[in-house]
Amino acid sequence: MNYQKILEEIAAETSVLKNTGKVATYIPELGKVEPSKFGIHLKCTEGKSYAVGDSNEHFSIQSISKVFSLALCLKHKGNHVWQRIGVEPSGDPFNSLVQLEYEKGIPRNPFINAGALVIADILLSELKNPKKDFLDFVRNIAEDQSIEYDAKVAASEMEYKYRNAALTHLMKDFGNINHDVDTVLDFYFHQCSIAMNCKQLSQAFTIFLNYGKYDLSKEASVLNPVVAKRINALMLTCGFYDESGEFAFRIGLPGKSGVGGGIVAIHPRHYSVAVWSPPLNNKGNSELGMRALELLTTKTEQSVF
Ligand code: DON
């Protein structure tokens, strides 16, 4: 498969599309990004990489970090995690409060904000130095020790924390949060603030390829095959909130988006791919990013379906 040629075609075809998306501004620091940025990096299971555009430029990974926190949490806590979080799509926006009240503080899945906040609460109990240990995990799986938190983004999220604070308070009232609310928020905002580029993200997501056994030499980061299978299933069914059905319908790969405009998707036996274009559609997913991935699975005639 000539992936490089295909990525170049995708960059050319998406560059002439009218982008009706909007850069996220509810976290003011994210609103400073240049909307025309666009990059893709694709890493194949046999090790080769292909890239176009701004694929080496760092951006805020935001909710893509929820996949890393879930993976780390499952490594530590195993199936106990599922006593406090469900595995069903929510069909609601990522930051919705509505379901949580009906469902007594148990989030539908680990990728909506409420679910990721419970995962953050569990990791605060499990990790000795939560911020350091989380960053080390991401650095190790991305094979890049230069990856950092973005303190300005984390502070901007804390300043406008109201909705995430409401979710955390509500869950604490139901007994599903053990730590102090601001401690959970501080850890969660830091994980979301991590700055990475498409190359680092596609490398990090190789841990979900080949049933968690992409690279047997990297023993520390290899996932249990059952965990890899389950995380892929959750990415497919819940990775795009109330647009997860649309993503499966148009693209046909497990993946995860973030409000920084990044999307990472994997074809479990072929590749991991990260795309970045900051303007978001009205569901909070990168408009051109989704279009680019749709072109990828259409042109390659490869998807999980
Ligand atoms: O908590 C928030 O709202 C952000 N830190 C993350 C949201 C996000 O990325 C949703 N993704 N599409």
XYZ file of C-alpha atoms and ligand atoms in Angstrom:
317
model
C 0.000 0.000 0.000
C 1.440 3.397 -0.982
C 0.418 5.222 2.205
C 2.613 8.271 1.481
C 0.871 8.931 -1.824
C -2.521 8.451 -0.180
C -1.692 10.875 2.665
C -0.546 13.478 0.126
C -3.778 13.076 -1.832
C -5.769 13.478 1.397
C -3.858 16.658 2.346
C -4.494 18.114 -1.130
C -8.179 17.153 -1.174
C -8.946 18.431 2.344
C -7.042 21.707 1.790
C -9.662 22.875 -0.721
C -12.658 21.964 1.464
C -14.597 24.708 3.210
C -14.012 24.194 6.937
C -17.140 25.117 8.881
C -15.606 24.033 12.209
C -14.643 26.349 15.074
C -11.545 26.235 17.260
C -12.478 25.484 20.913
C -12.496 28.654 23.017
C -14.217 27.445 26.213
C -10.652 26.781 27.395
C -9.304 30.238 26.403
C -5.710 29.038 26.011
C -6.801 26.604 23.255
C -8.352 29.481 21.288
C -4.864 30.816 20.482
C -4.049 28.038 17.993
C -3.756 28.712 14.253
C -6.934 27.181 12.684
C -5.280 26.273 9.369
C -2.822 23.794 10.912
C -3.110 20.300 9.452
C -0.982 17.212 9.898
C -1.141 13.420 9.693
C 1.282 10.713 10.830
C 0.612 7.040 10.109
C 2.674 4.249 11.677
C 2.400 0.717 10.298
C 2.634 -2.455 12.345
C 5.791 -3.430 10.452
C 7.442 -0.226 11.673
C 7.330 2.142 8.677
C 5.990 5.693 9.116
C 4.386 8.148 6.711
C 3.552 11.817 7.327
C 2.238 15.032 5.776
C 1.787 18.665 6.874
C 2.273 19.909 10.446
C 2.696 16.411 11.848
C 5.677 17.407 14.024
C 3.980 20.362 15.662
C 2.747 19.997 19.253
C -0.873 20.567 20.210
C -3.035 19.974 23.269
C -4.085 16.319 23.295
C -7.075 16.997 25.595
C -9.483 14.019 25.642
C -7.082 11.777 23.716
C -5.372 11.533 27.129
C -8.430 9.637 28.410
C -7.225 6.555 26.499
C -3.837 6.739 28.234
C -5.390 7.191 31.686
C -7.747 4.254 31.104
C -4.865 2.034 29.934
C -2.765 2.937 32.984
C -5.722 2.484 35.321
C -6.555 -0.978 33.908
C -2.902 -1.993 34.278
C -3.100 -1.109 37.984
C -6.639 -1.944 38.932
C -7.908 -4.516 36.411
C -11.621 -5.212 36.311
C -12.327 -3.390 39.598
C -12.541 -0.240 37.479
C -15.888 -1.421 36.081
C -17.552 -1.241 39.491
C -17.403 2.552 39.210
C -17.793 3.191 35.435
C -19.919 1.645 32.666
C -19.001 0.591 29.124
C -21.986 1.892 27.163
C -22.070 4.801 24.700
C -23.675 7.841 26.318
C -25.353 9.368 23.260
C -24.838 12.678 25.081
C -22.233 15.457 24.768
C -18.860 14.804 26.437
C -19.530 17.153 29.344
C -23.233 16.444 29.949
C -24.561 16.263 33.512
C -28.005 14.862 32.693
C -27.374 11.086 32.696
C -25.256 11.203 35.837
C -28.205 12.245 37.965
C -30.426 9.427 36.666
C -27.630 6.868 36.854
C -26.615 7.732 40.415
C -23.128 9.061 39.762
C -21.895 6.086 37.665
C -20.598 7.491 34.341
C -21.651 5.637 31.190
C -18.070 5.113 29.987
C -14.446 6.196 30.658
C -14.244 8.608 27.698
C -16.921 11.131 28.650
C -15.594 13.722 31.087
C -17.387 12.165 34.087
C -15.787 8.774 33.380
C -12.317 10.249 32.941
C -12.732 12.138 36.234
C -13.468 8.843 38.039
C -10.405 7.286 36.354
C -8.348 10.273 37.576
C -9.694 9.688 41.101
C -8.679 5.992 40.946
C -5.200 6.849 39.610
C -4.705 9.336 42.460
C -5.100 6.348 44.829
C -2.969 3.955 42.763
C 0.029 6.084 41.728
C 2.784 7.189 44.118
C 3.469 10.443 42.265
C 0.385 10.783 40.052
C 1.488 13.610 37.731
C 5.018 12.286 37.326
C 3.954 8.647 36.928
C 1.268 9.527 34.364
C 3.671 11.636 32.308
C 6.317 8.887 32.499
C 3.782 6.348 31.179
C 2.932 8.598 28.203
C 6.621 9.325 27.532
C 7.439 5.607 27.590
C 4.708 4.476 25.220
C 5.412 7.423 22.878
C 9.157 6.643 23.126
C 9.872 10.314 23.682
C 11.095 11.686 27.012
C 10.645 15.316 25.898
C 6.825 15.236 26.225
C 5.529 17.740 28.818
C 2.412 19.095 30.482
C 1.404 22.549 29.231
C 1.053 24.548 32.462
C -0.768 27.419 30.712
C -3.453 25.096 29.296
C -3.887 23.335 32.659
C -4.247 26.713 34.438
C -6.722 27.933 31.809
C -8.855 24.806 32.365
C -8.740 25.283 36.144
C -9.832 28.910 35.764
C -12.905 27.823 33.768
C -13.453 24.561 35.633
C -17.166 25.048 36.394
C -18.727 22.229 34.373
C -16.084 19.633 35.248
C -16.308 20.790 38.876
C -20.092 20.287 38.762
C -19.649 16.739 37.383
C -17.098 15.894 40.079
C -19.195 17.356 42.915
C -22.261 15.433 41.731
C -20.319 12.155 41.624
C -18.792 12.862 45.038
C -22.282 13.302 46.429
C -23.135 9.834 45.054
C -19.984 8.409 46.692
C -18.088 7.796 43.426
C -15.199 10.242 44.047
C -12.817 9.647 46.963
C -10.442 12.610 46.748
C -10.986 16.291 47.214
C -12.721 17.732 44.103
C -9.974 20.248 43.238
C -7.286 17.548 43.601
C -9.124 15.388 41.032
C -9.621 18.365 38.711
C -5.972 19.431 38.942
C -4.773 15.951 37.959
C -7.393 15.609 35.189
C -6.614 19.068 33.728
C -2.917 18.245 33.701
C -3.465 14.975 31.819
C -5.576 16.864 29.232
C -2.953 19.610 28.876
C -0.194 17.300 27.601
C 1.295 18.654 24.371
C 2.140 16.070 21.697
C 2.451 15.895 17.931
C 0.946 13.429 15.451
C 4.163 11.393 15.324
C 4.285 10.905 19.108
C 0.569 10.115 19.292
C 0.649 7.480 16.557
C 3.651 5.868 18.276
C 1.883 5.903 21.669
C -1.203 4.215 20.192
C 0.837 1.297 18.840
C 0.251 -0.321 22.258
C -3.320 -1.009 21.092
C -2.241 -2.731 17.845
C -2.033 -6.503 17.446
C -3.923 -7.216 20.684
C -1.431 -5.222 22.738
C 1.542 -7.164 21.396
C 2.827 -4.718 18.788
C 6.342 -4.625 20.180
C 7.339 -7.509 22.436
C 10.666 -5.891 23.262
C 8.854 -3.068 25.064
C 7.717 -5.231 27.953
C 6.812 -2.303 30.232
C 4.290 -0.821 27.846
C 2.814 -3.994 26.359
C -0.822 -4.384 27.322
C -2.622 -7.535 28.257
C -4.424 -8.643 25.022
C -7.812 -8.537 26.742
C -7.201 -4.949 27.878
C -6.165 -3.919 24.350
C -9.284 -5.577 22.922
C -11.539 -3.815 25.407
C -9.975 -0.380 24.950
C -10.369 -0.723 21.184
C -14.032 -1.659 21.652
C -14.574 1.388 23.866
C -12.833 3.663 21.347
C -15.145 2.387 18.623
C -18.360 2.699 20.647
C -17.576 5.742 22.845
C -14.507 7.534 21.424
C -16.482 10.339 19.777
C -19.287 10.892 22.324
C -22.609 11.505 20.596
C -20.856 11.187 17.246
C -19.420 7.697 17.834
C -21.990 6.085 15.530
C -21.209 8.614 12.801
C -17.463 7.987 13.168
C -17.945 4.201 12.882
C -20.285 4.726 9.911
C -17.987 7.067 7.988
C -14.510 5.918 9.058
C -14.892 2.433 10.509
C -11.967 2.450 12.958
C -11.640 2.673 16.752
C -10.332 6.092 17.741
C -10.356 9.012 20.139
C -10.685 12.746 19.619
C -9.753 15.789 21.688
C -10.941 19.400 21.655
C -7.407 20.454 20.659
C -8.390 19.153 17.195
C -6.484 15.875 17.333
C -7.869 12.435 16.460
C -5.990 9.150 16.799
C -7.411 6.026 15.177
C -6.115 2.520 14.852
C -6.536 -0.310 12.414
C -5.676 -3.097 14.879
C -3.659 -5.252 12.486
C -2.317 -2.553 10.150
C -1.527 0.885 11.609
C -2.128 3.685 14.073
C -2.778 7.149 12.624
C -2.941 10.602 14.208
C -4.446 13.622 12.474
C -4.623 17.249 13.640
C -6.823 20.094 12.428
C -8.026 22.495 15.190
C -11.530 23.574 14.018
C -14.203 21.364 15.625
C -17.687 20.424 14.463
C -20.668 20.950 16.741
C -20.021 17.620 18.540
C -16.502 18.713 19.538
C -14.614 16.551 17.006
C -12.153 17.844 14.384
C -14.137 18.463 11.209
C -11.267 18.041 8.732
C -9.695 15.330 10.872
C -12.796 13.181 10.430
C -12.912 13.939 6.700
C -9.215 13.011 6.335
C -9.698 9.681 8.115
C -12.797 8.935 6.049
C -10.717 9.475 2.911
C -7.986 7.219 4.348
C -10.255 4.220 4.922
C -12.057 4.824 1.609
C -8.895 5.121 -0.482
C -7.099 2.203 1.211
C -10.275 0.082 1.311
C -9.136 -0.917 4.819
C -11.240 -0.578 7.928
C -12.275 -2.926 10.714
C -15.427 -3.615 8.707
O -12.582 18.615 30.226
C -12.645 19.149 29.127
O -13.653 19.715 28.723
C -11.413 19.083 28.247
N -10.227 19.082 29.053
C -11.406 17.840 27.389
C -12.614 17.699 26.504
C -12.361 17.012 25.206
O -11.287 17.006 24.671
C -13.563 16.456 24.533
N -13.177 15.934 23.226
N -13.566 15.966 22.151
